[in-house]
mmCIF file of C-alpha atoms in Angstrom:
data_model
loop_
_atom_site.group_PDB
_atom_site.id
_atom_site.type_symbol
_atom_site.label_atom_id
_atom_site.label_comp_id
_atom_site.label_asym_id
_atom_site.label_seq_id
_atom_site.Cartn_x
_atom_site.Cartn_y
_atom_site.Cartn_z
ATOM 1 C CA MET A 1 -67.976 144.606 -49.693
ATOM 2 C CA ALA A 2 -68.138 143.525 -53.376
ATOM 3 C CA LEU A 3 -70.218 145.413 -55.897
ATOM 4 C CA ALA A 4 -72.168 143.765 -58.700
ATOM 5 C CA SER A 5 -69.811 141.922 -61.152
ATOM 6 C CA ARG A 6 -71.816 143.176 -64.155
ATOM 7 C CA VAL A 7 -70.493 146.699 -63.604
ATOM 8 C CA LYS A 8 -66.906 145.610 -63.589
ATOM 9 C CA PHE A 9 -66.392 145.819 -67.460
ATOM 10 C CA LEU A 10 -67.678 149.461 -67.336
ATOM 11 C CA LEU A 11 -65.166 150.426 -64.704
ATOM 12 C CA GLU A 12 -62.308 148.651 -66.475
ATOM 13 C CA ALA A 13 -63.176 150.184 -69.858
ATOM 14 C CA GLY A 14 -63.769 153.632 -68.504
ATOM 15 C CA ASN A 15 -65.658 156.234 -70.457
ATOM 16 C CA PRO A 16 -63.572 157.433 -73.450
ATOM 17 C CA PHE A 17 -65.884 160.270 -74.364
ATOM 18 C CA ALA A 18 -65.382 161.698 -70.789
ATOM 19 C CA GLU A 19 -61.790 161.069 -70.751
ATOM 20 C CA PHE A 20 -61.033 162.962 -74.052
ATOM 21 C CA SER A 21 -63.282 165.794 -73.141
ATOM 22 C CA ARG A 22 -61.254 166.032 -69.906
ATOM 23 C CA LEU A 23 -58.004 165.973 -71.885
ATOM 24 C CA ALA A 24 -59.333 168.800 -74.231
ATOM 25 C CA THR A 25 -59.931 170.837 -71.037
ATOM 26 C CA GLN A 26 -56.618 170.015 -69.391
ATOM 27 C CA GLN A 27 -54.456 170.610 -72.555
ATOM 28 C CA LYS A 28 -56.672 173.597 -73.835
ATOM 29 C CA ALA A 29 -57.104 171.442 -76.983
ATOM 30 C CA VAL A 30 -59.957 171.894 -79.548
ATOM 31 C CA ASN A 31 -62.667 169.259 -78.566
ATOM 32 C CA LEU A 32 -63.599 167.526 -81.641
ATOM 33 C CA GLY A 33 -64.329 164.377 -79.712
ATOM 34 C CA GLN A 34 -67.588 164.326 -77.860
ATOM 35 C CA GLY A 35 -70.583 164.893 -80.118
ATOM 36 C CA PHE A 36 -72.289 167.909 -78.435
ATOM 37 C CA PRO A 37 -72.986 170.970 -80.386
ATOM 38 C CA SER A 38 -70.951 174.040 -79.188
ATOM 39 C CA PHE A 39 -73.176 176.592 -80.784
ATOM 40 C CA PRO A 40 -76.421 177.926 -79.468
ATOM 41 C CA PRO A 41 -79.734 176.048 -80.288
ATOM 42 C CA PRO A 42 -82.178 177.797 -82.375
ATOM 43 C CA ALA A 43 -83.691 180.807 -80.901
ATOM 44 C CA PHE A 44 -87.339 179.343 -81.127
ATOM 45 C CA LEU A 45 -86.101 176.566 -78.778
ATOM 46 C CA THR A 46 -85.120 178.751 -75.952
ATOM 47 C CA LYS A 47 -88.354 180.829 -76.530
ATOM 48 C CA SER A 48 -90.382 177.535 -76.289
ATOM 49 C CA LEU A 49 -88.704 176.987 -72.868
ATOM 50 C CA GLU A 50 -89.543 180.533 -71.755
ATOM 51 C CA LYS A 51 -93.146 180.053 -73.038
ATOM 52 C CA ALA A 52 -93.401 176.654 -71.204
ATOM 53 C CA ILE A 53 -92.247 178.033 -67.951
ATOM 54 C CA SER A 54 -94.267 181.334 -68.194
ATOM 55 C CA ARG A 55 -97.621 179.692 -69.100
ATOM 56 C CA GLU A 56 -99.917 178.227 -66.394
ATOM 57 C CA VAL A 57 -99.853 174.624 -67.669
ATOM 58 C CA VAL A 58 -101.591 172.393 -65.120
ATOM 59 C CA ASN A 59 -98.991 170.479 -62.981
ATOM 60 C CA MET A 60 -96.252 171.643 -65.196
ATOM 61 C CA HIS A 61 -93.568 171.350 -62.354
ATOM 62 C CA GLN A 62 -94.711 167.851 -61.468
ATOM 63 C CA TYR A 63 -94.494 164.270 -62.772
ATOM 64 C CA THR A 64 -96.292 163.554 -65.980
ATOM 65 C CA PHE A 65 -97.105 160.328 -67.800
ATOM 66 C CA PRO A 66 -94.278 157.788 -68.216
ATOM 67 C CA SER A 67 -95.343 157.605 -71.898
ATOM 68 C CA GLY A 68 -94.898 161.256 -72.448
ATOM 69 C CA HIS A 69 -96.723 164.647 -71.870
ATOM 70 C CA PRO A 70 -99.734 165.272 -73.892
ATOM 71 C CA VAL A 71 -98.431 168.408 -75.349
ATOM 72 C CA LEU A 72 -95.339 166.709 -76.818
ATOM 73 C CA CYS A 73 -97.152 163.548 -77.943
ATOM 74 C CA GLU A 74 -99.531 165.651 -79.944
ATOM 75 C CA GLU A 75 -96.689 167.441 -81.714
ATOM 76 C CA ILE A 76 -94.935 164.292 -82.340
ATOM 77 C CA ILE A 77 -98.089 163.005 -84.045
ATOM 78 C CA ASN A 78 -98.344 166.210 -86.087
ATOM 79 C CA VAL A 79 -94.703 166.112 -87.263
ATOM 80 C CA TYR A 80 -94.234 162.491 -87.801
ATOM 81 C CA SER A 81 -97.535 161.352 -89.276
ATOM 82 C CA PRO A 82 -96.576 162.767 -92.738
ATOM 83 C CA LEU A 83 -93.004 161.360 -92.408
ATOM 84 C CA PHE A 84 -94.462 157.937 -91.798
ATOM 85 C CA GLY A 85 -97.221 158.258 -94.440
ATOM 86 C CA ARG A 86 -99.835 157.385 -92.011
ATOM 87 C CA ARG A 87 -101.502 158.752 -88.819
ATOM 88 C CA ILE A 88 -99.259 158.060 -85.793
ATOM 89 C CA THR A 89 -101.249 157.366 -82.620
ATOM 90 C CA THR A 90 -100.640 158.286 -79.034
ATOM 91 C CA PRO A 91 -100.269 154.602 -77.840
ATOM 92 C CA GLU A 92 -97.365 154.198 -80.262
ATOM 93 C CA ILE A 93 -95.148 157.000 -78.635
ATOM 94 C CA GLY A 94 -92.925 156.802 -75.722
ATOM 95 C CA VAL A 95 -90.745 159.574 -74.220
ATOM 96 C CA PHE A 96 -87.528 159.034 -72.423
ATOM 97 C CA CYS A 97 -84.675 160.856 -70.636
ATOM 98 C CA GLY A 98 -82.708 160.917 -73.967
ATOM 99 C CA ALA A 99 -82.462 158.421 -76.706
ATOM 100 C CA GLN A 100 -79.964 156.412 -74.774
ATOM 101 C CA GLU A 101 -82.572 155.695 -72.057
ATOM 102 C CA ALA A 102 -84.969 154.703 -74.858
ATOM 103 C CA ILE A 103 -82.306 152.184 -76.079
ATOM 104 C CA HIS A 104 -81.735 150.705 -72.665
ATOM 105 C CA SER A 105 -85.545 150.401 -72.209
ATOM 106 C CA ILE A 106 -85.983 148.690 -75.498
ATOM 107 C CA LEU A 107 -83.345 146.057 -74.643
ATOM 108 C CA THR A 108 -84.937 145.473 -71.250
ATOM 109 C CA ALA A 109 -88.429 145.190 -72.831
ATOM 110 C CA VAL A 110 -87.533 142.999 -75.799
ATOM 111 C CA CYS A 111 -84.670 140.768 -74.530
ATOM 112 C CA ASP A 112 -84.384 138.167 -71.821
ATOM 113 C CA ALA A 113 -81.073 137.424 -70.268
ATOM 114 C CA GLY A 114 -79.264 135.038 -72.702
ATOM 115 C CA ASP A 115 -80.915 136.413 -75.744
ATOM 116 C CA GLU A 116 -78.843 138.006 -78.457
ATOM 117 C CA ILE A 117 -78.768 141.466 -80.189
ATOM 118 C CA LEU A 118 -77.018 142.035 -83.531
ATOM 119 C CA ILE A 119 -75.241 145.326 -83.983
ATOM 120 C CA ILE A 120 -73.773 146.750 -87.278
ATOM 121 C CA GLU A 121 -70.263 148.015 -86.649
ATOM 122 C CA PRO A 122 -68.607 150.507 -86.223
ATOM 123 C CA SER A 123 -71.285 151.700 -83.890
ATOM 124 C CA PHE A 124 -71.968 153.848 -80.901
ATOM 125 C CA ASP A 125 -70.945 152.009 -77.732
ATOM 126 C CA CYS A 126 -74.062 152.347 -75.745
ATOM 127 C CA TYR A 127 -75.869 149.445 -77.473
ATOM 128 C CA ALA A 128 -73.322 146.815 -76.284
ATOM 129 C CA LYS A 129 -72.928 148.373 -72.866
ATOM 130 C CA SER A 130 -76.626 148.259 -72.207
ATOM 131 C CA ALA A 131 -76.883 144.676 -73.402
ATOM 132 C CA ARG A 132 -74.039 143.480 -71.254
ATOM 133 C CA LEU A 133 -75.554 145.139 -68.200
ATOM 134 C CA LEU A 134 -78.658 143.110 -68.886
ATOM 135 C CA ASP A 135 -76.810 139.952 -69.603
ATOM 136 C CA ILE A 136 -77.746 139.965 -73.145
ATOM 137 C CA SER A 137 -75.264 138.445 -75.642
ATOM 138 C CA VAL A 138 -73.829 140.801 -78.293
ATOM 139 C CA ARG A 139 -73.137 139.673 -81.920
ATOM 140 C CA THR A 140 -71.707 141.993 -84.528
ATOM 141 C CA VAL A 141 -71.593 142.228 -88.305
ATOM 142 C CA PRO A 142 -69.209 144.795 -89.861
ATOM 143 C CA LEU A 143 -69.807 147.339 -92.575
ATOM 144 C CA LEU A 144 -67.150 146.771 -95.054
ATOM 145 C CA GLU A 145 -65.523 149.706 -96.946
ATOM 146 C CA GLN A 146 -65.697 149.038 -100.796
ATOM 147 C CA SER A 147 -63.641 152.239 -101.768
ATOM 148 C CA SER A 148 -61.213 151.641 -104.577
ATOM 149 C CA GLY A 149 -58.466 153.718 -103.046
ATOM 150 C CA GLY A 150 -59.557 157.247 -104.054
ATOM 151 C CA SER A 151 -61.772 159.659 -102.211
ATOM 152 C CA ARG A 152 -63.732 157.805 -99.497
ATOM 153 C CA ASN A 153 -67.517 158.106 -98.911
ATOM 154 C CA ALA A 154 -69.526 156.892 -96.206
ATOM 155 C CA ASN A 155 -71.942 155.007 -98.498
ATOM 156 C CA ASP A 156 -69.009 153.051 -99.868
ATOM 157 C CA TRP A 157 -69.313 151.114 -96.629
ATOM 158 C CA GLN A 158 -71.536 148.084 -97.294
ATOM 159 C CA LEU A 159 -73.262 145.448 -95.330
ATOM 160 C CA ASP A 160 -72.514 141.806 -96.399
ATOM 161 C CA LEU A 161 -75.979 140.534 -96.512
ATOM 162 C CA ASP A 162 -75.053 136.913 -96.440
ATOM 163 C CA LEU A 163 -73.108 137.393 -93.412
ATOM 164 C CA LEU A 164 -75.815 139.413 -91.738
ATOM 165 C CA GLU A 165 -78.166 136.416 -92.342
ATOM 166 C CA ARG A 166 -75.785 133.881 -91.075
ATOM 167 C CA SER A 167 -75.199 135.994 -87.878
ATOM 168 C CA ILE A 168 -78.879 135.657 -86.956
ATOM 169 C CA THR A 169 -79.638 132.708 -84.687
ATOM 170 C CA PRO A 170 -82.825 131.479 -82.983
ATOM 171 C CA LYS A 171 -81.675 133.545 -79.956
ATOM 172 C CA THR A 172 -81.287 136.855 -81.787
ATOM 173 C CA LYS A 173 -84.256 139.103 -80.718
ATOM 174 C CA LEU A 174 -83.073 142.564 -81.944
ATOM 175 C CA LEU A 175 -81.207 143.926 -84.830
ATOM 176 C CA ILE A 176 -79.846 147.424 -84.379
ATOM 177 C CA ILE A 177 -79.625 149.731 -87.357
ATOM 178 C CA ASN A 178 -78.344 153.353 -87.151
ATOM 179 C CA THR A 179 -79.123 155.716 -89.963
ATOM 180 C CA PRO A 180 -77.544 158.110 -90.535
ATOM 181 C CA SER A 181 -74.872 156.238 -88.719
ATOM 182 C CA SER A 182 -72.341 157.249 -86.075
ATOM 183 C CA PRO A 183 -69.383 157.254 -86.446
ATOM 184 C CA ILE A 184 -69.211 156.601 -90.236
ATOM 185 C CA GLY A 185 -72.008 159.001 -91.373
ATOM 186 C CA LYS A 186 -73.596 156.318 -93.734
ATOM 187 C CA THR A 187 -77.169 157.076 -94.855
ATOM 188 C CA TYR A 188 -78.776 153.692 -95.823
ATOM 189 C CA THR A 189 -80.702 153.927 -99.074
ATOM 190 C CA ARG A 190 -84.185 152.545 -99.344
ATOM 191 C CA TYR A 191 -82.953 149.725 -101.464
ATOM 192 C CA GLU A 192 -80.275 148.770 -98.762
ATOM 193 C CA LEU A 193 -82.937 148.820 -96.181
ATOM 194 C CA GLU A 194 -85.315 146.778 -98.136
ATOM 195 C CA GLN A 195 -82.666 144.072 -98.489
ATOM 196 C CA ILE A 196 -82.338 144.034 -94.788
ATOM 197 C CA ALA A 197 -86.040 143.838 -94.212
ATOM 198 C CA SER A 198 -86.275 140.793 -96.418
ATOM 199 C CA ILE A 199 -83.955 139.019 -94.213
ATOM 200 C CA VAL A 200 -85.838 140.184 -91.095
ATOM 201 C CA GLN A 201 -89.084 138.797 -92.541
ATOM 202 C CA LYS A 202 -87.492 135.286 -92.404
ATOM 203 C CA HIS A 203 -86.973 135.481 -88.629
ATOM 204 C CA LYS A 204 -90.265 135.845 -86.713
ATOM 205 C CA GLN A 205 -88.596 136.378 -83.406
ATOM 206 C CA LEU A 206 -86.570 139.293 -84.583
ATOM 207 C CA PHE A 207 -87.365 142.935 -83.903
ATOM 208 C CA VAL A 208 -85.541 145.906 -85.267
ATOM 209 C CA LEU A 209 -84.310 148.969 -83.190
ATOM 210 C CA SER A 210 -83.960 151.627 -85.959
ATOM 211 C CA ASP A 211 -81.828 154.401 -84.339
ATOM 212 C CA GLU A 212 -82.648 157.695 -86.332
ATOM 213 C CA VAL A 213 -81.422 160.337 -84.065
ATOM 214 C CA TYR A 214 -79.636 162.153 -86.889
ATOM 215 C CA GLU A 215 -82.650 161.945 -89.175
ATOM 216 C CA PHE A 216 -82.844 165.719 -89.940
ATOM 217 C CA ILE A 217 -78.902 165.981 -90.462
ATOM 218 C CA CYS A 218 -78.649 164.411 -93.879
ATOM 219 C CA PHE A 219 -76.706 165.744 -96.884
ATOM 220 C CA GLY A 220 -76.515 162.764 -99.144
ATOM 221 C CA PRO A 221 -79.140 160.150 -99.988
ATOM 222 C CA LYS A 222 -82.452 161.270 -98.331
ATOM 223 C CA HIS A 223 -83.311 159.708 -94.957
ATOM 224 C CA GLU A 224 -85.473 156.619 -95.075
ATOM 225 C CA ARG A 225 -87.456 155.200 -92.227
ATOM 226 C CA PHE A 226 -87.290 151.549 -91.592
ATOM 227 C CA ALA A 227 -90.719 151.369 -90.125
ATOM 228 C CA THR A 228 -92.235 152.525 -93.433
ATOM 229 C CA LEU A 229 -90.866 149.436 -95.318
ATOM 230 C CA ASP A 230 -93.382 146.605 -96.323
ATOM 231 C CA GLY A 231 -94.120 144.292 -93.335
ATOM 232 C CA MET A 232 -91.708 146.291 -90.851
ATOM 233 C CA ARG A 233 -94.374 148.517 -89.192
ATOM 234 C CA ASP A 234 -95.121 145.819 -86.427
ATOM 235 C CA ARG A 235 -91.341 144.779 -86.188
ATOM 236 C CA THR A 236 -89.633 148.155 -85.780
ATOM 237 C CA ILE A 237 -88.935 150.334 -82.762
ATOM 238 C CA SER A 238 -87.963 153.773 -84.141
ATOM 239 C CA VAL A 239 -85.734 155.908 -81.858
ATOM 240 C CA PHE A 240 -85.486 159.810 -82.094
ATOM 241 C CA SER A 241 -83.753 162.533 -80.281
ATOM 242 C CA ALA A 242 -84.969 166.034 -79.690
ATOM 243 C CA GLY A 243 -81.398 166.622 -78.402
ATOM 244 C CA LYS A 244 -79.989 165.977 -81.782
ATOM 245 C CA THR A 245 -82.766 167.615 -83.687
ATOM 246 C CA PHE A 246 -82.553 170.912 -81.830
ATOM 247 C CA CYS A 247 -78.914 170.850 -80.944
ATOM 248 C CA CYS A 248 -79.663 170.736 -77.162
ATOM 249 C CA THR A 249 -78.306 167.357 -76.092
ATOM 250 C CA GLY A 250 -78.361 168.388 -72.368
ATOM 251 C CA TRP A 251 -82.070 168.615 -72.448
ATOM 252 C CA ARG A 252 -82.261 164.666 -72.539
ATOM 253 C CA ILE A 253 -85.456 164.298 -74.438
ATOM 254 C CA GLY A 254 -85.652 161.073 -76.626
ATOM 255 C CA PHE A 255 -88.725 159.411 -77.860
ATOM 256 C CA THR A 256 -89.864 156.190 -79.793
ATOM 257 C CA ILE A 257 -92.557 155.309 -82.233
ATOM 258 C CA ALA A 258 -93.443 151.579 -81.901
ATOM 259 C CA PRO A 259 -96.336 149.264 -82.166
ATOM 260 C CA PRO A 260 -98.674 149.945 -79.133
ATOM 261 C CA ALA A 261 -97.971 146.691 -77.313
ATOM 262 C CA ILE A 262 -94.281 147.310 -77.494
ATOM 263 C CA SER A 263 -94.687 150.923 -76.637
ATOM 264 C CA ALA A 264 -96.674 149.957 -73.453
ATOM 265 C CA SER A 265 -93.831 147.809 -72.445
ATOM 266 C CA LEU A 266 -91.246 150.553 -73.016
ATOM 267 C CA SER A 267 -93.266 153.040 -70.762
ATOM 268 C CA ALA A 268 -93.506 150.294 -68.121
ATOM 269 C CA VAL A 269 -89.719 149.895 -68.119
ATOM 270 C CA MET A 270 -89.370 153.712 -68.142
ATOM 271 C CA SER A 271 -91.709 154.168 -65.097
ATOM 272 C CA ALA A 272 -89.486 151.706 -63.115
ATOM 273 C CA MET A 273 -86.359 153.873 -63.786
ATOM 274 C CA SER A 274 -86.823 157.656 -63.980
ATOM 275 C CA PHE A 275 -90.667 157.503 -64.160
ATOM 276 C CA CYS A 276 -90.717 160.374 -66.677
ATOM 277 C CA ALA A 277 -88.656 162.772 -68.666
ATOM 278 C CA PRO A 278 -88.661 166.284 -67.147
ATOM 279 C CA THR A 279 -92.152 167.787 -67.609
ATOM 280 C CA PRO A 280 -91.131 171.395 -68.556
ATOM 281 C CA LEU A 281 -88.585 170.276 -71.124
ATOM 282 C CA GLN A 282 -91.280 167.892 -72.597
ATOM 283 C CA ILE A 283 -93.724 170.708 -72.951
ATOM 284 C CA ALA A 284 -91.037 173.152 -74.405
ATOM 285 C CA THR A 285 -89.971 170.409 -76.824
ATOM 286 C CA GLY A 286 -93.551 170.064 -77.913
ATOM 287 C CA TYR A 287 -93.735 173.816 -78.646
ATOM 288 C CA ALA A 288 -90.479 173.568 -80.562
ATOM 289 C CA PHE A 289 -91.822 170.848 -82.751
ATOM 290 C CA ASN A 290 -94.846 173.003 -83.490
ATOM 291 C CA GLU A 291 -92.393 175.694 -84.814
ATOM 292 C CA LEU A 292 -90.465 173.215 -86.709
ATOM 293 C CA ALA A 293 -93.432 172.178 -88.635
ATOM 294 C CA HIS A 294 -93.872 175.740 -89.835
ATOM 295 C CA SER A 295 -90.269 176.752 -90.557
ATOM 296 C CA ASP A 296 -87.351 175.935 -92.826
ATOM 297 C CA TYR A 297 -85.269 174.735 -89.777
ATOM 298 C CA ARG A 298 -84.720 171.274 -90.959
ATOM 299 C CA THR A 299 -83.224 172.330 -94.205
ATOM 300 C CA GLU A 300 -81.133 174.971 -92.639
ATOM 301 C CA LEU A 301 -79.758 172.494 -90.042
ATOM 302 C CA SER A 302 -78.685 170.088 -92.713
ATOM 303 C CA GLN A 303 -77.028 172.908 -94.856
ATOM 304 C CA SER A 304 -75.349 174.314 -91.843
ATOM 305 C CA MET A 305 -73.871 170.949 -90.768
ATOM 306 C CA ALA A 306 -73.073 170.091 -94.457
ATOM 307 C CA GLY A 307 -70.827 173.292 -94.465
ATOM 308 C CA LYS A 308 -69.116 172.386 -91.171
ATOM 309 C CA ALA A 309 -68.456 168.801 -92.497
ATOM 310 C CA ASN A 310 -67.113 169.998 -95.765
ATOM 311 C CA ARG A 311 -64.572 172.350 -93.842
ATOM 312 C CA LEU A 312 -63.367 169.723 -91.502
ATOM 313 C CA TRP A 313 -63.136 167.148 -94.296
ATOM 314 C CA ASP A 314 -61.094 169.427 -96.414
ATOM 315 C CA ALA A 315 -58.525 169.997 -93.700
ATOM 316 C CA LEU A 316 -58.321 166.198 -92.815
ATOM 317 C CA ASP A 317 -57.818 165.583 -96.599
ATOM 318 C CA ALA A 318 -55.154 168.091 -96.876
ATOM 319 C CA ALA A 319 -53.355 166.601 -93.823
ATOM 320 C CA GLY A 320 -53.338 163.176 -95.542
ATOM 321 C CA MET A 321 -55.745 161.621 -93.049
ATOM 322 C CA ARG A 322 -57.977 160.189 -95.861
ATOM 323 C CA PRO A 323 -61.261 161.309 -94.333
ATOM 324 C CA VAL A 324 -64.623 159.415 -95.038
ATOM 325 C CA ARG A 325 -67.068 161.923 -96.514
ATOM 326 C CA PRO A 326 -70.201 161.650 -94.336
ATOM 327 C CA ASN A 327 -73.743 161.729 -95.750
ATOM 328 C CA GLY A 328 -75.293 162.607 -92.362
ATOM 329 C CA GLY A 329 -74.856 162.883 -88.683
ATOM 330 C CA PHE A 330 -72.200 164.691 -86.576
ATOM 331 C CA PHE A 331 -68.985 162.921 -87.438
ATOM 332 C CA ILE A 332 -66.089 162.269 -89.865
ATOM 333 C CA TRP A 333 -64.072 159.067 -89.680
ATOM 334 C CA ALA A 334 -60.484 159.533 -90.787
ATOM 335 C CA SER A 335 -57.059 157.715 -90.782
ATOM 336 C CA ALA A 336 -54.645 158.524 -87.950
ATOM 337 C CA PRO A 337 -51.898 161.042 -89.168
ATOM 338 C CA SER A 338 -48.789 159.465 -90.754
ATOM 339 C CA LEU A 339 -46.320 160.630 -88.237
ATOM 340 C CA PRO A 340 -43.163 158.709 -87.151
ATOM 341 C CA GLN A 341 -43.948 159.042 -83.471
ATOM 342 C CA LEU A 342 -47.482 157.611 -83.902
ATOM 343 C CA LYS A 343 -46.503 154.411 -85.789
ATOM 344 C CA SER A 344 -46.376 151.979 -82.750
ATOM 345 C CA LEU A 345 -49.171 153.683 -80.782
ATOM 346 C CA SER A 346 -52.730 152.215 -80.318
ATOM 347 C CA ASP A 347 -55.675 154.094 -81.448
ATOM 348 C CA THR A 348 -56.278 155.386 -77.837
ATOM 349 C CA ASP A 349 -52.719 156.586 -77.318
ATOM 350 C CA THR A 350 -52.733 158.183 -80.813
ATOM 351 C CA CYS A 351 -55.637 160.216 -79.739
ATOM 352 C CA ARG A 352 -54.032 161.054 -76.448
ATOM 353 C CA TRP A 353 -50.871 162.239 -78.268
ATOM 354 C CA LEU A 354 -52.983 164.437 -80.592
ATOM 355 C CA GLY A 355 -54.777 165.948 -77.641
ATOM 356 C CA THR A 356 -51.450 166.586 -75.739
ATOM 357 C CA HIS A 357 -49.101 167.640 -78.606
ATOM 358 C CA GLY A 358 -51.526 168.464 -81.507
ATOM 359 C CA LYS A 359 -53.958 170.246 -79.332
ATOM 360 C CA VAL A 360 -57.040 168.733 -81.066
ATOM 361 C CA VAL A 361 -58.947 165.915 -79.506
ATOM 362 C CA GLY A 362 -60.930 163.092 -81.491
ATOM 363 C CA ILE A 363 -62.218 159.662 -80.392
ATOM 364 C CA PRO A 364 -60.126 156.469 -80.998
ATOM 365 C CA GLY A 365 -61.800 154.157 -83.719
ATOM 366 C CA SER A 366 -61.462 151.111 -81.548
ATOM 367 C CA VAL A 367 -64.161 152.487 -79.247
ATOM 368 C CA PHE A 368 -66.721 151.783 -81.939
ATOM 369 C CA TYR A 369 -66.003 147.987 -82.186
ATOM 370 C CA GLU A 370 -67.058 145.510 -79.557
ATOM 371 C CA ASP A 371 -63.676 143.735 -79.842
ATOM 372 C CA GLN A 372 -61.863 147.023 -79.486
ATOM 373 C CA ARG A 373 -59.864 146.208 -82.664
ATOM 374 C CA GLN A 374 -57.119 148.560 -83.622
ATOM 375 C CA THR A 375 -58.429 150.553 -86.576
ATOM 376 C CA GLY A 376 -55.795 153.182 -87.156
ATOM 377 C CA SER A 377 -58.751 155.650 -87.366
ATOM 378 C CA ILE A 378 -60.167 158.527 -85.472
ATOM 379 C CA ARG A 379 -63.832 159.963 -85.162
ATOM 380 C CA PHE A 380 -64.005 163.665 -85.254
ATOM 381 C CA ALA A 381 -67.038 165.777 -84.475
ATOM 382 C CA PHE A 382 -67.909 168.735 -86.678
ATOM 383 C CA CYS A 383 -71.071 169.945 -84.722
ATOM 384 C CA LYS A 384 -68.958 172.790 -83.472
ATOM 385 C CA ASN A 385 -69.138 176.550 -83.758
ATOM 386 C CA ASP A 386 -67.330 178.259 -86.546
ATOM 387 C CA ASP A 387 -64.400 179.379 -84.308
ATOM 388 C CA GLU A 388 -63.729 175.718 -82.980
ATOM 389 C CA ILE A 389 -64.054 174.435 -86.571
ATOM 390 C CA THR A 390 -61.321 176.953 -87.694
ATOM 391 C CA ALA A 391 -59.142 176.341 -84.780
ATOM 392 C CA GLY A 392 -59.504 172.555 -85.079
ATOM 393 C CA CYS A 393 -58.771 172.709 -88.929
ATOM 394 C CA ASN A 394 -55.742 174.864 -88.386
ATOM 395 C CA ARG A 395 -54.291 172.442 -85.804
ATOM 396 C CA ILE A 396 -54.931 169.506 -88.026
ATOM 397 C CA LEU A 397 -53.119 171.048 -90.859
ATOM 398 C CA GLU A 398 -50.198 171.909 -88.441
ATOM 399 C CA PHE A 399 -49.456 168.459 -87.526
ATOM 400 C CA GLY A 400 -50.378 167.254 -91.043
ATOM 401 C CA SER A 401 -47.613 169.265 -92.337
ATOM 402 C CA LEU A 402 -45.250 167.171 -90.249
ATOM 403 C CA ARG A 403 -46.224 163.805 -91.808
ATOM 404 C CA SER A 404 -43.663 161.304 -93.137
#
């Protein structure tokens, strides 16, 4: 009995994030691979959950609207209206079981089989995987590092605008932008986004998926919102993540802000899959957003993550791994260590060696390119507790001392 051929590539490729988390467990290695925080979420988040469960909210334990529970939608409006510089309305909002389901729903709603999406690489692999499951063609355009050979910075990675424009065809329905980006940590400036928007304006069939899940984890240029650019409000679907904002990735609460007609299509797709995100967690997230609007949490989150990033960057730099200093997000991109035993190994085998012998786990750079090109690079996560950051830094320095 044969299964659907569309799933074959997933089975063949495996899941590198799960593989390297298993390796970390098996080898008792420090897991700087998968991007989930290993420290507790803010106290007000757990209190919000307690409040949601203890209060007598009507039908709290039952299905809610596919477009999102009113408590959460109201707080999204309250938080995001000032950020967008206008009043967000309920019909613009969609709520999903995580940002990844939102992305899959967007591709389903916007693209037909045979249409194209355009991804800026290196990028999170879920975009291409969802596209291929839906028989959507994937085109890519790379960020190119402009560093002169000294200290590396994420915003030295630039988009070739001429190449971007040449990569758009009449079949290209969706351009995906991720800012701050994974895995590089690039935070696009407003000028950079305006240049991209000027290209989008020329292609009437083209929508933009603006993946902004790390919006409140910025420590370089301030976060700019693509949908606020001239002419982009009706072309942009902005994706956000309560899991990233509140460091609770297991809650699986993602949401979108998009033109009402698009948002209605997204909710229709969502209702055909999981129907709705978990009602109690939506209500609790709404309460947490209410707290966020009246606290310094966003500033504290960015400052805390910047400190973790600096500690890991210093260790990678001391180990000779030429890390790229991020301007946002959860990750640092670095060169593989210069060890004789690693010279002939692929990105993946290098990371397996580091997990087994170096006792620290990262994700191979090749994972973040559609063609699986060998990058000689590794992505490390710094969204970890202080003890794990310390242990990871110490192990990086240990094998760094062995370099040729």
